[in-house]
Amino acid sequence: MSSDVVSAPEKSRTRGGRLRGAAVSTLASVLAGALIFASFPPRTLWFLAPLGIAVLAAVLTGFGGRRSVSLKAGFGYGYAAGLGFFVPLLPWIGVYVGPMPWLALAAAESVFVGLFGVLGVLTARSSWWPLSMALVWSLTEWLRSSVPFGGFPWGRLAFGQPEGWLLPLASIGGAPLLSFGVALTGTGLAALALASMRRGGLRAFLGPVAAAAAASIVALAVLPTLPTNDAADGERMVTVAAVQGSVPRLGLDFNAQRRAVLDNHVRETLALAADVDAGRQPAPDLVVWPENASDIDPLRNADAATLITQASVAVGAPILVGTVLVNKDGTNSNSVIAWNGTDGPGERHDKKIIQPFGEYLPYRSFFRLFSEYADRAGHFVPGSGNGVVHAAGIATGIATCYEVAFDRALEESVTSGAELIAIPTNNATFGDTDMTYQQLAMSRVRAVEHGRTVVVAATSGVSAIVGPDGTVLQQTPLFTPDVLVSSVELRRTETVATRLGFGSELALCLAAIVGLGSSLLARRHREAG
């Protein structure tokens, strides 16, 4: 009887200690996600991403084995980190449609970070857990970029690193290797911190973080080999222009102003032509207009076609025109047409990776029950082709807006001969948010990944011209009509990342599966022993 009286307070204290420990771990997980968010543009605090991963890794290891972390708890901590990251990252989703889509997407994407938490707990007991844990981050990032509805790669660790010292890794293994390098740096830092707090810490530290140090050394060694914007032997320089016509007002109803938007881009192009005639600007070889610059189908509307022709003739160069085409079945194509003066329309790229819940709505009748904006989603259909459009003797690889987030879009374009990359985009529907800066960061990573100049043309900003080394050569402010003109290099050589394509991500995912298998076998042996 007395033992029961004594044990009850003991049990209570033990339970209280567990609850306090869980609360601390949950708060630390949310902090980890917030640190990763803070590393993303428009901030240049790229070094916070590995610190965020380090905090989350420490939680999943039970702070170096001081606490036991179950698989269920691992999911919870990962999910908390996901919310700490995605909730502040994605408010632009709901800027004009209310908080429900934003919070629903953040909650859904956090599931993948929760899955990382489960896998992270499984790998935490292995000798080389920093490496295994970084690999399972790559595995879950690939999964998140693939499913559902084609995936949502927004927020990959790589896309917060255009200023980071690991950026050169993108030229070797693309965005997947860059993300892995950041994750490995974070888990290595966690191993260092945890090892330093116990005896024999130095010996425990050397092995686990050696791979993280190697990643940094490789990135720094590759840095001097990155291409600049100077022409190499056999390659030529051309002059390109990006036109940002802006929109009369922001919001979902910018399409109601479609003639005004077209007029804005024509006016800015005619102003460029006047500057060329006056000798204030060099004559462009190619002009890039944004996505939705002409939401009036110029293949059906003679007035729109006349205006575009007038602008192209005046500036003396073909224009890559972002437009919306009406198909025979009543669906739409989000297209970029090479419009060459009086010759009119030439080759075109129809956007292949279209945005669910924006350009089309899966399960429309179901989602209509939750939001009055459901029927404002478009009826766009994906296009085909390799993403390369030829105009003025220039092979331009095009990734329209959302497509830039997906590895496969520009991989296909560059391997199909693209010498230059254009990213026409329309960010007017996302207001004055971080979205446009997050997207520009992706374009900078893609420039390094493929060793190509990238021309970003946005309706309302930010437009930019990015060198093959990821440097922003020119950039416009938001919500201001503007034109960028720059002499850029056309490249035909391929980076290692371009040649490997999906191979680098496949290798990382397979290595993660091997690491998980080893961890599960070791765990089974421990339980059997």
Coordinates of C-alpha atoms in Angstrom, one line a residue:
M1 CA 0.0 0.0 0.0
S2 CA 2.7 2.4 1.0
S3 CA 4.7 1.6 -2.1
D4 CA 1.7 2.6 -4.2
V5 CA 1.6 5.9 -2.3
V6 CA 5.3 6.5 -3.0
S7 CA 5.1 5.5 -6.6
A8 CA 2.2 7.7 -7.6
P9 CA 4.1 11.0 -7.2
E10 CA 7.0 9.3 -9.0
K11 CA 4.8 8.4 -11.9
S12 CA 3.3 11.9 -11.9
R13 CA 6.7 13.5 -12.0
T14 CA 7.8 11.2 -14.7
R15 CA 4.7 11.9 -16.8
G16 CA 5.2 15.7 -16.2
G17 CA 8.8 15.4 -17.3
R18 CA 7.7 13.7 -20.5
L19 CA 5.1 16.3 -21.2
R20 CA 7.6 19.1 -20.6
G21 CA 10.1 17.4 -22.8
A22 CA 7.5 17.0 -25.6
A23 CA 6.5 20.6 -25.3
V24 CA 10.2 21.7 -25.5
S25 CA 10.7 19.5 -28.6
T26 CA 7.6 20.8 -30.3
L27 CA 8.6 24.4 -29.7
A28 CA 12.1 23.6 -31.0
S29 CA 10.6 22.0 -34.1
V30 CA 8.4 25.0 -34.8
L31 CA 11.6 27.2 -34.4
A32 CA 13.4 24.9 -36.8
G33 CA 10.7 25.5 -39.5
A34 CA 10.8 29.2 -38.8
L35 CA 14.6 29.4 -39.2
I36 CA 14.3 27.6 -42.6
F37 CA 11.6 30.1 -43.6
A38 CA 13.7 33.1 -42.6
S39 CA 16.5 31.8 -44.9
F40 CA 14.3 32.4 -48.0
P41 CA 14.1 35.5 -50.1
P42 CA 13.7 38.4 -50.0
R43 CA 15.9 37.9 -47.0
T44 CA 19.5 36.9 -47.7
L45 CA 19.9 34.8 -44.5
W46 CA 20.6 31.6 -46.4
F47 CA 22.8 30.3 -43.5
L48 CA 19.6 29.9 -41.3
A49 CA 18.5 26.9 -43.4
P50 CA 21.2 24.5 -42.1
L51 CA 20.7 25.9 -38.6
G52 CA 17.0 25.0 -38.9
I53 CA 17.8 21.5 -40.1
A54 CA 20.3 21.2 -37.2
V55 CA 17.6 22.1 -34.6
L56 CA 15.1 19.6 -36.1
A57 CA 17.8 16.9 -36.3
A58 CA 18.6 17.4 -32.7
V59 CA 14.9 17.0 -31.8
L60 CA 14.6 13.8 -33.8
T61 CA 17.7 12.2 -32.2
G62 CA 16.2 13.0 -28.8
F63 CA 18.9 15.6 -28.3
G64 CA 21.7 13.1 -28.7
G65 CA 19.9 10.1 -27.1
R66 CA 18.9 12.0 -23.9
R67 CA 15.3 11.3 -24.7
S68 CA 13.6 8.4 -26.5
V69 CA 11.6 9.6 -29.6
S70 CA 8.9 7.4 -31.0
L71 CA 7.9 7.2 -34.6
K72 CA 4.6 8.9 -33.7
A73 CA 6.4 11.7 -31.9
G74 CA 8.8 12.0 -34.9
F75 CA 5.9 12.6 -37.2
G76 CA 4.5 15.2 -34.8
Y77 CA 7.8 17.1 -34.5
G78 CA 8.3 17.0 -38.3
Y79 CA 4.7 18.2 -38.8
A80 CA 5.3 21.1 -36.3
A81 CA 8.4 22.1 -38.2
G82 CA 6.5 21.9 -41.5
L83 CA 3.9 24.3 -40.1
G84 CA 6.6 26.6 -38.8
F85 CA 8.0 26.7 -42.3
F86 CA 5.0 26.6 -44.7
V87 CA 2.6 28.8 -42.9
P88 CA 4.8 31.9 -43.1
L89 CA 6.2 30.9 -46.5
L90 CA 2.9 30.7 -48.4
P91 CA 0.5 33.5 -47.4
W92 CA 0.6 34.8 -51.0
I93 CA -1.7 31.8 -51.8
G94 CA -4.5 33.4 -50.0
V95 CA -3.9 37.1 -50.5
Y96 CA -7.1 37.5 -52.6
V97 CA -9.0 34.3 -51.8
G98 CA -8.9 34.2 -48.1
P99 CA -6.8 32.1 -45.6
M100 CA -8.4 28.7 -46.2
P101 CA -6.5 27.7 -49.3
W102 CA -3.2 29.1 -47.8
L103 CA -3.6 27.2 -44.5
A104 CA -4.9 24.1 -46.2
L105 CA -1.9 23.9 -48.5
A106 CA 0.5 24.6 -45.6
A107 CA -1.1 21.8 -43.6
A108 CA -1.0 19.4 -46.5
E109 CA 2.7 20.1 -47.4
S110 CA 3.6 19.8 -43.7
V111 CA 2.7 16.1 -43.9
F112 CA 5.8 15.5 -46.0
V113 CA 8.0 17.1 -43.3
G114 CA 6.1 14.9 -40.8
L115 CA 7.1 11.9 -42.9
F116 CA 10.7 13.1 -42.7
G117 CA 10.3 13.2 -39.0
V118 CA 9.4 9.5 -39.0
L119 CA 12.2 8.5 -41.2
G120 CA 14.6 10.8 -39.3
V121 CA 13.8 8.9 -36.1
L122 CA 14.5 5.6 -37.9
T123 CA 17.9 6.8 -39.0
A124 CA 18.8 8.6 -35.8
R125 CA 20.4 5.5 -34.1
S126 CA 22.7 4.6 -37.0
S127 CA 26.5 5.4 -36.8
W128 CA 26.2 7.7 -39.8
W129 CA 22.9 9.3 -38.9
P130 CA 23.8 12.8 -40.2
L131 CA 24.3 11.4 -43.7
S132 CA 21.3 9.1 -43.6
M133 CA 19.0 11.8 -42.2
A134 CA 20.1 14.3 -44.9
L135 CA 19.4 11.6 -47.5
V136 CA 15.8 11.0 -46.2
W137 CA 15.3 14.7 -46.4
S138 CA 16.1 14.4 -50.1
L139 CA 13.7 11.5 -50.4
T140 CA 10.8 13.3 -48.8
E141 CA 11.6 16.5 -50.8
W142 CA 11.4 14.4 -54.0
L143 CA 8.1 12.9 -52.9
R144 CA 6.6 16.3 -52.1
S145 CA 7.7 17.6 -55.5
S146 CA 5.9 14.6 -57.2
V147 CA 2.6 14.0 -55.5
P148 CA -0.3 14.8 -55.3
F149 CA -1.5 16.5 -58.5
G150 CA 2.1 16.5 -59.9
G151 CA 3.6 17.7 -56.7
F152 CA 4.5 21.1 -55.2
P153 CA 8.3 21.8 -55.1
W154 CA 7.9 25.3 -53.7
G155 CA 10.1 25.7 -50.6
R156 CA 12.7 23.2 -51.5
L157 CA 15.9 24.0 -49.5
A158 CA 17.7 24.7 -52.7
F159 CA 15.4 27.6 -53.6
G160 CA 16.5 29.6 -50.5
Q161 CA 20.2 29.4 -51.5
P162 CA 20.9 31.8 -54.4
E163 CA 23.3 33.7 -52.1
G164 CA 24.6 30.6 -50.3
W165 CA 28.1 29.2 -50.5
L166 CA 26.7 25.8 -51.6
L167 CA 25.1 27.2 -54.7
P168 CA 27.8 25.7 -57.0
L169 CA 26.5 22.3 -56.2
A170 CA 23.6 23.1 -58.4
S171 CA 25.8 22.9 -61.5
I172 CA 26.8 19.3 -60.5
G173 CA 23.6 17.7 -59.3
G174 CA 20.9 20.4 -59.8
A175 CA 18.5 21.6 -57.1
P176 CA 18.3 18.1 -55.6
L177 CA 22.1 18.0 -54.8
L178 CA 21.9 21.6 -53.5
S179 CA 19.1 20.7 -51.1
F180 CA 21.0 17.7 -50.0
G181 CA 24.1 19.8 -49.3
V182 CA 22.1 22.2 -47.1
A183 CA 20.4 19.3 -45.2
L184 CA 23.8 17.5 -44.8
T185 CA 25.4 20.7 -43.4
G186 CA 22.5 21.0 -40.9
T187 CA 22.7 17.4 -39.7
G188 CA 26.5 17.7 -39.5
L189 CA 26.1 20.8 -37.4
A190 CA 23.7 19.0 -35.1
A191 CA 26.2 16.1 -34.8
L192 CA 28.9 18.5 -33.9
A193 CA 26.8 20.3 -31.3
L194 CA 25.6 17.0 -29.7
A195 CA 29.0 15.4 -29.7
S196 CA 30.6 18.4 -28.0
M197 CA 28.3 17.9 -25.1
R198 CA 29.5 14.4 -24.2
R199 CA 32.7 12.7 -23.4
G200 CA 34.7 11.6 -26.4
G201 CA 32.8 14.2 -28.4
L202 CA 35.7 14.9 -30.7
R203 CA 36.0 11.3 -31.8
A204 CA 32.2 11.1 -32.2
F205 CA 32.2 14.3 -34.2
L206 CA 34.9 13.5 -36.8
G207 CA 33.1 10.7 -38.6
P208 CA 29.5 11.9 -38.8
V209 CA 30.3 15.4 -40.0
A210 CA 33.1 14.5 -42.4
A211 CA 30.6 14.2 -45.3
A212 CA 29.1 17.6 -44.5
A213 CA 32.5 19.2 -44.6
A214 CA 33.2 17.4 -47.9
A215 CA 30.0 18.9 -49.4
S216 CA 31.2 22.4 -48.5
I217 CA 34.7 21.8 -49.8
V218 CA 33.3 20.5 -53.1
A219 CA 31.0 23.5 -53.5
L220 CA 33.8 26.0 -52.8
A221 CA 36.2 24.1 -55.2
V222 CA 33.6 24.3 -58.0
L223 CA 32.9 28.0 -57.4
P224 CA 35.7 29.2 -59.7
T225 CA 34.6 27.0 -62.5
L226 CA 31.1 28.4 -62.8
P227 CA 30.4 30.2 -66.1
T228 CA 30.4 33.9 -66.3
N229 CA 28.5 36.0 -68.7
D230 CA 31.5 36.5 -71.0
A231 CA 31.4 34.8 -74.4
A232 CA 33.7 31.7 -74.8
D233 CA 35.2 30.6 -78.1
G234 CA 32.5 29.7 -80.6
E235 CA 29.7 31.3 -78.6
R236 CA 28.0 34.5 -79.4
M237 CA 26.5 37.5 -77.5
V238 CA 23.1 38.8 -78.2
T239 CA 21.0 41.6 -76.8
V240 CA 17.8 40.7 -75.0
A241 CA 15.0 42.9 -73.5
A242 CA 12.5 42.0 -70.8
V243 CA 9.4 44.2 -70.8
Q244 CA 7.4 44.7 -67.6
G245 CA 4.2 46.6 -68.6
S246 CA 2.6 46.3 -65.2
V247 CA -1.2 46.1 -64.6
P248 CA -3.8 48.8 -63.8
R249 CA -4.5 47.2 -60.5
L250 CA -3.6 44.0 -58.6
G251 CA -5.9 41.1 -57.8
L252 CA -7.8 38.2 -59.4
D253 CA -9.7 40.5 -61.7
F254 CA -6.6 41.6 -63.6
N255 CA -8.0 39.5 -66.5
A256 CA -10.9 42.0 -66.7
Q257 CA -8.3 44.6 -67.6
R258 CA -6.7 42.4 -70.3
R259 CA -6.8 45.1 -73.0
A260 CA -5.2 47.6 -70.7
V261 CA -2.5 45.0 -69.8
L262 CA -1.8 44.4 -73.5
D263 CA -1.7 48.1 -74.2
N264 CA 0.8 48.6 -71.3
H265 CA 3.2 46.1 -72.8
V266 CA 2.9 47.5 -76.3
R267 CA 3.5 51.0 -74.9
E268 CA 6.6 50.0 -73.1
T269 CA 7.9 48.2 -76.2
L270 CA 7.3 51.3 -78.4
A271 CA 9.1 53.4 -75.8
L272 CA 12.1 50.9 -76.0
A273 CA 12.0 51.3 -79.8
A274 CA 12.1 55.1 -79.4
D275 CA 15.1 54.7 -77.1
V276 CA 16.8 52.5 -79.7
D277 CA 16.2 55.0 -82.5
A278 CA 17.6 57.8 -80.3
G279 CA 20.7 55.7 -79.4
R280 CA 19.9 55.5 -75.7
Q281 CA 19.5 51.7 -75.8
P282 CA 21.1 49.0 -78.0
A283 CA 18.8 47.3 -80.5
P284 CA 17.5 44.0 -79.0
D285 CA 17.8 40.7 -80.9
L286 CA 14.9 39.3 -78.9
V287 CA 12.2 40.8 -76.6
V288 CA 10.5 38.8 -73.9
W289 CA 7.0 39.7 -72.7
P290 CA 5.5 38.2 -69.5
E291 CA 2.9 35.5 -69.0
N292 CA -0.6 36.9 -69.7
A293 CA 0.8 40.0 -71.4
S294 CA -2.0 39.4 -73.9
D295 CA -4.9 37.6 -72.4
I296 CA -6.7 38.5 -75.6
D297 CA -6.0 35.5 -78.0
P298 CA -4.1 37.2 -80.9
L299 CA -4.7 34.2 -83.1
R300 CA -8.5 34.9 -82.9
N301 CA -8.5 38.7 -82.3
A302 CA -7.3 40.9 -85.1
D303 CA -6.9 44.0 -82.9
A304 CA -4.5 42.2 -80.5
A305 CA -2.5 40.7 -83.4
T306 CA -2.2 44.2 -85.0
L307 CA -0.9 45.7 -81.8
I308 CA 1.7 43.0 -81.2
T309 CA 2.8 43.2 -84.8
Q310 CA 3.2 47.0 -84.5
A311 CA 5.4 46.6 -81.4
S312 CA 7.6 43.9 -83.0
V313 CA 8.1 46.0 -86.2
A314 CA 8.9 49.1 -84.2
V315 CA 11.5 47.5 -82.0
G316 CA 12.9 45.5 -84.9
A317 CA 12.9 42.1 -83.2
P318 CA 10.7 39.2 -82.5
I319 CA 8.7 39.2 -79.3
L320 CA 8.0 36.2 -77.1
V321 CA 4.4 37.0 -76.2
G322 CA 2.8 35.4 -73.2
T323 CA -0.9 34.9 -74.1
V324 CA -3.9 32.8 -73.4
L325 CA -5.2 30.8 -76.4
V326 CA -8.8 29.6 -76.7
N327 CA -8.9 26.0 -78.0
K328 CA -11.6 24.5 -80.2
D329 CA -13.1 22.5 -77.3
G330 CA -13.4 25.7 -75.1
T331 CA -10.4 24.9 -73.0
N332 CA -7.4 27.3 -72.8
S333 CA -3.7 27.0 -73.3
N334 CA -1.2 29.2 -71.5
S335 CA 1.2 29.9 -74.3
V336 CA 4.3 31.8 -75.3
I337 CA 4.3 32.7 -79.1
A338 CA 7.3 33.9 -81.0
W339 CA 5.8 36.9 -82.9
N340 CA 8.1 38.2 -85.6
G341 CA 6.9 41.5 -87.1
T342 CA 4.8 41.3 -90.2
D343 CA 5.5 37.5 -90.4
G344 CA 3.3 37.1 -87.4
P345 CA 3.2 34.1 -85.1
G346 CA 5.9 31.4 -85.3
E347 CA 6.8 28.7 -82.9
R348 CA 5.2 28.5 -79.5
H349 CA 5.4 26.9 -76.1
D350 CA 2.2 25.7 -74.4
K351 CA 2.7 25.5 -70.7
K352 CA 3.0 21.8 -69.9
I353 CA 3.0 21.9 -66.1
I354 CA -0.2 23.7 -65.2
Q355 CA -1.1 24.8 -61.7
P356 CA -3.8 22.8 -59.8
F357 CA -6.4 24.9 -58.0
G358 CA -5.4 27.9 -60.2
E359 CA -5.2 27.1 -63.9
Y360 CA -7.4 24.0 -63.4
L361 CA -9.3 22.6 -60.5
P362 CA -9.3 18.9 -59.8
Y363 CA -12.5 17.6 -58.3
R364 CA -14.2 20.9 -59.0
S365 CA -17.6 19.9 -57.7
F366 CA -16.1 18.8 -54.4
F367 CA -14.0 21.9 -53.8
R368 CA -16.9 24.2 -54.8
L369 CA -18.4 23.2 -51.5
F370 CA -15.6 24.9 -49.6
S371 CA -14.9 28.1 -51.5
E372 CA -16.8 30.5 -53.6
Y373 CA -13.6 31.0 -55.6
A374 CA -13.6 27.4 -56.9
D375 CA -15.3 28.4 -60.1
R376 CA -12.7 31.1 -60.7
A377 CA -10.1 28.4 -61.3
G378 CA -9.3 28.1 -65.0
H379 CA -9.9 25.4 -67.6
F380 CA -6.4 25.2 -68.9
V381 CA -4.9 22.0 -70.4
P382 CA -1.3 21.0 -70.5
G383 CA 0.7 21.4 -73.7
S384 CA 3.4 19.2 -75.2
G385 CA 6.8 19.7 -76.9
N386 CA 10.3 20.2 -75.5
G387 CA 9.9 23.8 -74.3
V388 CA 12.2 25.3 -76.9
V389 CA 11.1 28.2 -79.1
H390 CA 13.3 29.5 -82.0
A391 CA 13.2 33.1 -83.0
A392 CA 15.9 35.4 -84.5
G393 CA 18.2 32.4 -84.7
I394 CA 18.1 32.0 -80.9
A395 CA 16.9 28.7 -79.2
T396 CA 15.1 29.8 -76.1
G397 CA 14.1 27.4 -73.4
I398 CA 10.8 28.5 -71.8
A399 CA 9.4 27.7 -68.4
T400 CA 6.3 29.6 -67.7
C401 CA 5.8 30.8 -64.2
Y402 CA 5.0 27.7 -62.1
E403 CA 7.1 25.5 -64.3
V404 CA 10.4 27.0 -63.1
A405 CA 9.9 25.1 -59.8
F406 CA 10.0 21.7 -61.6
D407 CA 13.4 20.2 -62.5
R408 CA 12.1 18.4 -65.6
A409 CA 10.8 21.5 -67.4
L410 CA 14.2 23.1 -68.1
E411 CA 16.1 19.9 -68.2
E412 CA 14.2 19.0 -71.3
S413 CA 14.6 22.4 -72.8
V414 CA 18.4 22.6 -72.3
T415 CA 19.1 19.1 -73.5
S416 CA 16.9 19.9 -76.6
G417 CA 19.2 22.7 -77.5
A418 CA 18.1 25.8 -75.5
E419 CA 20.9 28.4 -75.5
L420 CA 19.0 30.9 -73.3
I421 CA 16.2 30.5 -70.7
A422 CA 13.2 32.7 -70.5
I423 CA 10.8 32.7 -67.5
P424 CA 7.6 34.7 -68.4
T425 CA 5.5 35.0 -65.3
N426 CA 2.4 36.9 -64.0
N427 CA 2.6 37.7 -60.3
A428 CA -0.2 40.3 -60.2
T429 CA -2.6 37.8 -58.6
F430 CA -0.3 37.6 -55.6
G431 CA -0.1 41.2 -54.6
D432 CA 2.8 42.7 -52.6
T433 CA 4.1 39.5 -51.2
D434 CA 7.3 37.5 -51.1
M435 CA 6.1 35.2 -53.9
T436 CA 7.9 37.0 -56.7
Y437 CA 11.2 37.0 -54.8
Q438 CA 10.9 33.3 -54.0
Q439 CA 10.3 32.7 -57.7
L440 CA 13.3 34.8 -58.7
A441 CA 15.5 32.7 -56.4
M442 CA 14.4 29.6 -58.3
S443 CA 15.4 31.3 -61.6
R444 CA 18.8 32.0 -60.1
V445 CA 19.3 28.4 -59.1
R446 CA 18.2 27.3 -62.6
A447 CA 20.8 29.6 -64.2
V448 CA 23.6 27.9 -62.2
E449 CA 22.1 24.4 -62.7
H450 CA 22.1 24.7 -66.5
G451 CA 24.8 27.3 -67.1
R452 CA 22.4 29.6 -69.0
T453 CA 21.4 33.2 -68.8
V454 CA 17.9 33.5 -67.5
V455 CA 15.5 36.3 -68.6
V456 CA 12.6 36.8 -66.1
A457 CA 9.7 38.9 -67.5
A458 CA 6.9 39.6 -65.0
T459 CA 3.8 41.6 -65.6
S460 CA 4.1 43.6 -62.4
G461 CA 7.6 42.5 -61.2
V462 CA 10.0 41.5 -60.3
S463 CA 11.6 41.1 -63.7
A464 CA 15.3 40.4 -64.0
I465 CA 18.2 39.2 -66.1
V466 CA 20.3 36.6 -64.4
G467 CA 23.8 35.5 -65.5
P468 CA 24.8 31.8 -65.8
D469 CA 26.5 32.1 -62.4
G470 CA 23.3 33.1 -60.7
T471 CA 24.2 36.8 -60.4
V472 CA 21.3 39.2 -60.9
L473 CA 22.6 41.5 -63.7
Q474 CA 19.5 43.8 -63.8
Q475 CA 16.3 43.9 -61.8
T476 CA 13.1 45.9 -61.8
P477 CA 11.1 47.2 -58.9
L478 CA 7.6 45.9 -58.2
F479 CA 4.5 47.5 -59.8
T480 CA 6.4 49.9 -62.1
P481 CA 6.4 49.7 -65.9
D482 CA 10.0 49.1 -66.9
V483 CA 12.3 47.6 -69.6
L484 CA 15.5 45.7 -69.0
V485 CA 18.1 45.5 -71.8
S486 CA 21.3 43.5 -71.6
S487 CA 23.9 41.8 -73.7
V488 CA 24.0 38.1 -72.8
E489 CA 25.8 35.0 -73.9
L490 CA 24.2 32.1 -75.7
R491 CA 25.6 28.8 -74.5
R492 CA 25.5 25.3 -76.0
T493 CA 27.7 23.5 -73.5
E494 CA 25.9 21.4 -70.8
T495 CA 26.7 21.3 -67.1
V496 CA 27.1 18.0 -65.3
A497 CA 23.7 18.6 -63.7
T498 CA 22.0 19.0 -67.1
R499 CA 23.6 15.8 -68.3
L500 CA 22.7 13.8 -65.2
G501 CA 19.1 15.1 -65.2
F502 CA 17.0 13.1 -62.8
G503 CA 19.9 10.8 -62.2
S504 CA 21.3 12.9 -59.4
E505 CA 17.9 12.9 -57.5
L506 CA 17.5 9.2 -58.2
A507 CA 20.9 8.4 -56.7
L508 CA 20.1 10.4 -53.6
C509 CA 16.7 8.6 -53.2
L510 CA 18.2 5.2 -53.7
A511 CA 20.9 6.0 -51.2
A512 CA 18.2 7.1 -48.7
I513 CA 16.4 3.8 -49.2
V514 CA 19.6 1.9 -48.6
G515 CA 20.3 3.9 -45.5
L516 CA 16.8 3.3 -44.2
G517 CA 17.1 -0.4 -44.8
S518 CA 20.4 -0.5 -42.9
S519 CA 18.8 1.4 -40.0
L520 CA 15.8 -0.9 -39.9
L521 CA 18.1 -4.0 -39.8
A522 CA 20.2 -2.5 -37.1
R523 CA 17.1 -1.6 -35.1
R524 CA 15.8 -5.2 -35.5
H525 CA 19.1 -6.6 -34.3
R526 CA 19.0 -4.4 -31.2
E527 CA 15.5 -5.4 -30.3
A528 CA 16.3 -9.1 -30.8
G529 CA 19.4 -8.7 -28.6

